[in-house]
Each structure stands twice: as structure tokens, then as C-alpha cells.
Amino acid sequence: LMTYNQCPVWRYDPNRRVVVEEKLPTNQSMMRRYHLIERAKDAQVIGIVVGTLGVARYLAVIDHLKSIIKEAHRKFYLIVVGKLNEFKLANFAEVDIFVLVACPENSLIDSRQYYRPVITPFELDIAIGPLGSTLGWTGEYSTDFTKILAAPTSAGTPIDADSDEAQGIRYSLISQSIVRAPTAQTVMEPLARPQESSLVTKGPQAIIEYESPAAMHLSTRTYKGLEQNLGQTPVTLATQGSVGIAKGYDRETPPS
């Protein structure tokens, strides 16, 4: 019904033997999907979740998603988690939004219970890909990810170099502020060196420092896991531990 949201839907009631026009809340669903597209425009780290290994051309779609994410100067993770649930995806706290590559019947996920939203390849292409510059959001919707492969790769009308669109400046409906699209410099910053030990260049290439989104996110957290404390913990002999199961160990006093 999301695909045919602009068409009237009729249902036959065999009990009353009448045809009834269905009043489905497709407008609310489409508004929800449009909100997720706006979230994807602001996302800096995108997780590509592989939800199928048998649908035709799924590898081509994954390569296409990688390409448009790189062209938009964003970072991405390729994730295979098996059966999808909110607990598995919550382990990737540094990811801003997930895109699910799955069959058309299982690609729409109600991700309101998830830590981060889950969108479709069509929605990501509308947000940062060629569909956004050529087609845009028209209300037409598709859950078949193979259709984005046939989309045009460039806009038909040229863009003024001095315009806000060419400079990557736009108004974010999520943060309600003027934002600038990320560039190659914001994804990978050159490693700062003194003048006497500047970067080693070879032709057009240069050595640069890669900033891991996971490491950057971990550095901002208060709890970072168990500390190793190398050289600070005294070395002791191994001791006998408890024997039994969690229900009751041998050293525990049974309840009276």
C-alpha cells in the first residue's frame, strides 16, 4: 500500500456483499518516511545492514549504496547481523542511521523502538543520492531496491556554482538550522605535523590520518569497559574458584 499510496483502495465485504473504500493512514506513514529521509540527510555515519543473501542483485545495490555514501563524504559500516532486532543494532552506537538491504516484503521496518532509525535504500538514495537531485520527494514510493540502479546519475539542469546547493548549504528540518554538507576534508583530515616532518607525498597522493567513528564515539563515553591497568595490578597465584551453577555454588549457604 505504500507503493500505491496515490491510488484508491477498495475492499469487498462478503458479509454485507458490498464494496467499501478503505481509508488507510497512508499519509501518516508517508510523513514518517519523509521524516526519516530528512534524518538521513543529517547522518554522518551510516550502517548498511545486509538483510538478504539470496535476492537478485543485492551485491550491486550494496556497491551502489557505498558509492553514493562516499560521494556524499559520509562514513559507513557494512553490517551482517542475521535476524534484525533493536538489541543487535544498539551495539553500533556511533551509527546515526541504518539502511536495510532486504527483499521488498521485509524492507519496511517500524524503527520507533530502535536506538537509531532504519530506512530503505530508496530513501537513502532520495536523501543523499542521485534520486534526490533528479527526482526528489514526489510522494511516489518503492520498496524494490533494484529500481534505484536504473535511476539517472546526474541532474538534467546545471547548478550555479555560487548557489547554496552547489556549496552544500541547506536548511535542516531536524535541527532547524542552516547546515553545510560534509566534505572530503571533514571525513579524513590530514595528519598535523611540524614543518620539518611534513606529510610524505608521492604524486597526487598523501599520507592522511583516518579517524574511526567507533573510536571517536568511544572517547566521548564515560564508561569504556574494563581497564587493563598494565603494570599496576600485582601478580598473584591462581586460586580455586567456585564450583556449581548459578542457581547455587558449593560455597553458598542454601536458603532455609
Short mmCIF file of C-alpha atoms in Angstrom, two decimals:
data_model
loop_
_atom_site.label_atom_id
_atom_site.label_comp_id
_atom_site.label_asym_id
_atom_site.label_seq_id
_atom_site.Cartn_x
_atom_site.Cartn_y
_atom_site.Cartn_z
CA LEU A 1 0.00 0.00 0.00
CA MET A 2 2.95 2.33 0.49
CA THR A 3 3.90 1.73 -3.12
CA TYR A 4 0.39 2.51 -4.37
CA ASN A 5 -0.31 5.27 -1.87
CA GLN A 6 -1.77 7.59 -4.52
CA CYS A 7 -4.32 5.02 -5.69
CA PRO A 8 -7.74 4.41 -4.07
CA VAL A 9 -8.09 1.04 -2.34
CA TRP A 10 -11.39 -0.90 -2.33
CA ARG A 11 -12.32 -3.92 -0.24
CA TYR A 12 -15.15 -6.38 -0.79
CA ASP A 13 -17.14 -7.27 2.34
CA PRO A 14 -18.62 -10.77 1.80
CA ASN A 15 -20.91 -10.49 4.83
CA ARG A 16 -22.69 -7.37 3.62
CA ARG A 17 -21.94 -8.05 -0.07
CA VAL A 18 -20.77 -4.53 -0.67
CA VAL A 19 -17.56 -2.90 -1.86
CA VAL A 20 -16.08 -0.49 0.68
CA GLU A 21 -13.39 2.08 0.05
CA GLU A 22 -10.59 1.71 2.59
CA LYS A 23 -9.44 4.83 4.44
CA LEU A 24 -5.90 3.79 5.28
CA PRO A 25 -3.49 6.05 7.22
CA THR A 26 -1.01 6.12 4.34
CA ASN A 27 -0.48 9.86 4.71
CA GLN A 28 0.84 9.41 8.24
CA SER A 29 3.11 6.61 7.08
CA MET A 30 4.44 8.69 4.22
CA MET A 31 5.08 11.62 6.56
CA ARG A 32 7.00 9.25 8.83
CA ARG A 33 9.12 8.02 5.90
CA TYR A 34 9.78 11.61 4.79
CA HIS A 35 10.95 12.43 8.31
CA LEU A 36 13.42 9.52 8.11
CA ILE A 37 14.72 10.87 4.79
CA GLU A 38 15.44 14.19 6.49
CA ARG A 39 17.23 12.29 9.27
CA ALA A 40 19.36 10.55 6.65
CA LYS A 41 20.40 13.91 5.18
CA ASP A 42 21.93 14.88 8.53
CA ALA A 43 23.53 11.48 9.20
CA GLN A 44 27.33 11.39 9.22
CA VAL A 45 27.83 7.66 9.88
CA ILE A 46 25.55 5.21 8.02
CA GLY A 47 25.24 1.50 8.68
CA ILE A 48 24.47 -0.73 5.68
CA VAL A 49 22.63 -3.73 7.13
CA VAL A 50 22.62 -6.80 4.88
CA GLY A 51 19.26 -8.48 5.45
CA THR A 52 19.32 -10.84 2.48
CA LEU A 53 21.82 -13.09 0.75
CA GLY A 54 19.50 -14.54 -1.87
CA VAL A 55 17.72 -11.65 -3.57
CA ALA A 56 18.99 -10.91 -7.06
CA ARG A 57 21.46 -8.03 -7.45
CA TYR A 58 21.76 -7.35 -3.74
CA LEU A 59 25.54 -7.03 -4.10
CA ALA A 60 25.07 -4.42 -6.83
CA VAL A 61 22.77 -2.44 -4.54
CA ILE A 62 25.31 -2.59 -1.70
CA ASP A 63 28.01 -1.29 -4.06
CA HIS A 64 25.64 1.46 -5.17
CA LEU A 65 24.98 2.49 -1.57
CA LYS A 66 28.70 2.55 -0.83
CA SER A 67 29.24 4.74 -3.87
CA ILE A 68 26.62 7.37 -3.00
CA ILE A 69 27.76 7.46 0.64
CA LYS A 70 31.36 8.07 -0.42
CA GLU A 71 30.27 10.74 -2.92
CA ALA A 72 28.35 12.46 -0.13
CA HIS A 73 31.54 12.34 2.02
CA ARG A 74 29.94 10.26 4.76
CA LYS A 75 31.26 7.22 6.62
CA PHE A 76 29.65 3.80 6.56
CA TYR A 77 29.76 0.36 8.15
CA LEU A 78 28.76 -2.86 6.40
CA ILE A 79 26.88 -4.97 8.95
CA VAL A 80 25.56 -8.53 8.81
CA VAL A 81 23.56 -9.35 11.94
CA GLY A 82 21.22 -12.13 10.80
CA LYS A 83 17.67 -11.64 12.05
CA LEU A 84 17.19 -7.95 12.71
CA ASN A 85 16.23 -6.61 16.14
CA GLU A 86 16.76 -3.44 18.14
CA PHE A 87 19.26 -5.00 20.56
CA LYS A 88 21.73 -6.01 17.85
CA LEU A 89 21.74 -2.60 16.18
CA ALA A 90 22.06 -0.83 19.54
CA ASN A 91 25.62 -2.18 19.73
CA PHE A 92 26.59 0.28 16.98
CA ALA A 93 26.01 3.46 18.96
CA GLU A 94 28.22 5.57 16.68
CA VAL A 95 25.95 4.93 13.66
CA ASP A 96 23.45 7.73 13.01
CA ILE A 97 21.10 5.78 10.75
CA PHE A 98 20.83 2.29 9.25
CA VAL A 99 19.82 1.32 5.72
CA LEU A 100 18.40 -2.20 5.33
CA VAL A 101 19.08 -4.18 2.17
CA ALA A 102 16.34 -6.80 2.12
CA CYS A 103 13.54 -8.14 -0.04
CA PRO A 104 10.66 -5.74 -0.76
CA GLU A 105 8.36 -7.56 1.66
CA ASN A 106 10.72 -7.11 4.62
CA SER A 107 12.47 -3.82 3.87
CA LEU A 108 9.99 -1.53 5.68
CA ILE A 109 10.83 -1.57 9.39
CA ASP A 110 8.94 0.34 12.06
CA SER A 111 12.08 1.50 13.84
CA ARG A 112 10.47 3.66 16.52
CA GLN A 113 11.65 1.14 19.14
CA TYR A 114 15.19 1.13 17.73
CA TYR A 115 18.08 3.20 19.05
CA ARG A 116 18.64 4.58 15.54
CA PRO A 117 16.21 4.73 12.60
CA VAL A 118 16.19 2.07 9.88
CA ILE A 119 15.48 3.20 6.31
CA THR A 120 15.37 1.61 2.86
CA PRO A 121 17.88 2.02 0.00
CA PHE A 122 15.27 4.06 -1.88
CA GLU A 123 15.04 6.53 0.99
CA LEU A 124 18.82 6.85 1.31
CA ASP A 125 19.08 7.50 -2.43
CA ILE A 126 16.47 10.23 -2.11
CA ALA A 127 18.37 11.76 0.81
CA ILE A 128 21.96 11.85 -0.46
CA GLY A 129 21.96 10.03 -3.81
CA PRO A 130 21.13 10.82 -7.43
CA LEU A 131 17.39 10.34 -6.88
CA GLY A 132 17.37 13.35 -4.60
CA SER A 133 18.88 15.63 -7.27
CA THR A 134 16.91 14.27 -10.22
CA LEU A 135 13.57 13.10 -8.85
CA GLY A 136 13.32 14.39 -5.30
CA TRP A 137 10.45 13.58 -2.96
CA THR A 138 7.25 13.37 -5.01
CA GLY A 139 5.23 11.00 -2.84
CA GLU A 140 5.95 8.04 -5.07
CA TYR A 141 7.43 5.17 -3.12
CA SER A 142 9.15 1.90 -3.91
CA THR A 143 10.40 -0.93 -1.71
CA ASP A 144 12.17 -2.70 -4.58
CA PHE A 145 15.82 -1.74 -4.13
CA THR A 146 16.76 -2.84 -7.65
CA LYS A 147 14.86 0.13 -9.12
CA ILE A 148 17.41 2.60 -7.80
CA LEU A 149 20.07 1.03 -10.02
CA ALA A 150 18.22 2.24 -13.12
CA ALA A 151 17.92 5.82 -11.85
CA PRO A 152 19.79 8.61 -13.69
CA THR A 153 23.12 9.53 -12.17
CA SER A 154 23.07 13.29 -12.70
CA ALA A 155 20.60 16.12 -12.82
CA GLY A 156 19.37 17.42 -16.15
CA THR A 157 19.74 21.13 -15.28
CA PRO A 158 23.11 22.66 -14.37
CA ILE A 159 23.65 24.12 -10.89
CA ASP A 160 25.06 27.59 -10.34
CA ALA A 161 28.48 27.31 -8.70
CA ASP A 162 27.67 30.25 -6.39
CA SER A 163 24.35 28.83 -5.23
CA ASP A 164 23.77 27.36 -1.77
CA GLU A 165 23.06 23.95 -3.31
CA ALA A 166 26.42 23.87 -5.05
CA GLN A 167 28.20 24.86 -1.84
CA GLY A 168 26.36 22.21 0.17
CA ILE A 169 24.41 24.70 2.29
CA ARG A 170 20.85 23.76 3.19
CA TYR A 171 18.27 24.12 5.94
CA SER A 172 17.92 21.08 8.18
CA LEU A 173 14.35 20.27 9.19
CA ILE A 174 15.67 18.08 12.02
CA SER A 175 17.96 20.55 13.78
CA GLN A 176 16.05 23.57 12.39
CA SER A 177 19.25 25.34 11.47
CA ILE A 178 21.46 26.08 8.48
CA VAL A 179 23.95 23.24 7.93
CA ARG A 180 26.73 22.58 5.46
CA ALA A 181 27.19 19.23 3.80
CA PRO A 182 30.35 17.33 4.82
CA THR A 183 33.36 17.48 2.51
CA ALA A 184 36.33 15.22 1.95
CA GLN A 185 38.32 17.27 4.48
CA THR A 186 35.77 16.58 7.23
CA VAL A 187 35.87 12.82 6.58
CA MET A 188 39.64 12.42 6.54
CA GLU A 189 41.72 15.24 7.96
CA PRO A 190 45.45 15.41 7.11
CA LEU A 191 47.71 14.45 9.99
CA ALA A 192 49.14 17.58 11.62
CA ARG A 193 52.94 17.57 11.55
CA PRO A 194 55.68 20.09 12.26
CA GLN A 195 57.26 21.82 9.29
CA GLU A 196 60.38 19.69 9.40
CA SER A 197 58.38 16.45 9.31
CA SER A 198 55.55 17.29 6.95
CA LEU A 199 53.45 14.70 5.22
CA VAL A 200 55.23 12.41 2.80
CA THR A 201 53.67 12.89 -0.64
CA LYS A 202 54.05 10.79 -3.74
CA GLY A 203 52.49 12.33 -6.79
CA PRO A 204 48.86 13.29 -6.13
CA GLN A 205 48.65 11.00 -3.09
CA ALA A 206 49.35 11.89 0.52
CA ILE A 207 49.52 10.08 3.84
CA ILE A 208 46.48 11.01 5.90
CA GLU A 209 45.13 10.02 9.28
CA TYR A 210 41.90 8.04 9.33
CA GLU A 211 39.51 8.86 12.14
CA SER A 212 37.41 5.88 13.19
CA PRO A 213 33.80 6.76 14.10
CA ALA A 214 33.77 3.98 16.68
CA ALA A 215 36.95 5.24 18.35
CA MET A 216 35.69 8.82 18.36
CA HIS A 217 32.40 7.73 19.90
CA LEU A 218 34.18 5.60 22.50
CA SER A 219 36.37 8.52 23.55
CA THR A 220 33.28 10.55 24.48
CA ARG A 221 31.78 7.85 26.70
CA THR A 222 32.26 7.84 30.48
CA TYR A 223 32.49 4.05 30.77
CA LYS A 224 34.90 2.46 28.29
CA GLY A 225 34.96 -1.10 29.57
CA LEU A 226 37.38 -2.86 31.89
CA GLU A 227 40.69 -1.06 32.28
CA GLN A 228 43.79 -3.17 31.75
CA ASN A 229 45.96 -1.21 34.22
CA LEU A 230 49.12 -2.72 32.77
CA GLY A 231 51.93 -2.77 35.31
CA GLN A 232 49.67 -1.58 38.13
CA THR A 233 47.94 -4.81 39.14
CA PRO A 234 50.04 -7.08 41.40
CA VAL A 235 50.71 -10.61 40.14
CA THR A 236 49.20 -13.31 42.40
CA LEU A 237 48.87 -17.08 42.25
CA ALA A 238 45.76 -18.63 40.79
CA THR A 239 43.17 -19.65 43.39
CA GLN A 240 40.40 -22.21 43.39
CA GLY A 241 37.12 -20.71 42.22
CA SER A 242 33.53 -21.63 43.00
CA VAL A 243 32.07 -24.93 41.81
CA GLY A 244 28.50 -25.36 40.74
CA ILE A 245 25.94 -23.47 38.70
CA ALA A 246 24.45 -20.01 39.02
CA LYS A 247 21.47 -21.45 40.90
CA GLY A 248 23.74 -22.37 43.78
CA TYR A 249 27.53 -22.68 44.23
CA ASP A 250 29.20 -25.03 46.69
CA ARG A 251 30.34 -22.17 48.95
CA GLU A 252 26.92 -20.61 49.21
CA THR A 253 24.62 -21.33 52.13
CA PRO A 254 21.35 -22.89 50.94
CA PRO A 255 18.24 -20.91 51.88
CA SER A 256 16.44 -22.16 54.95
#
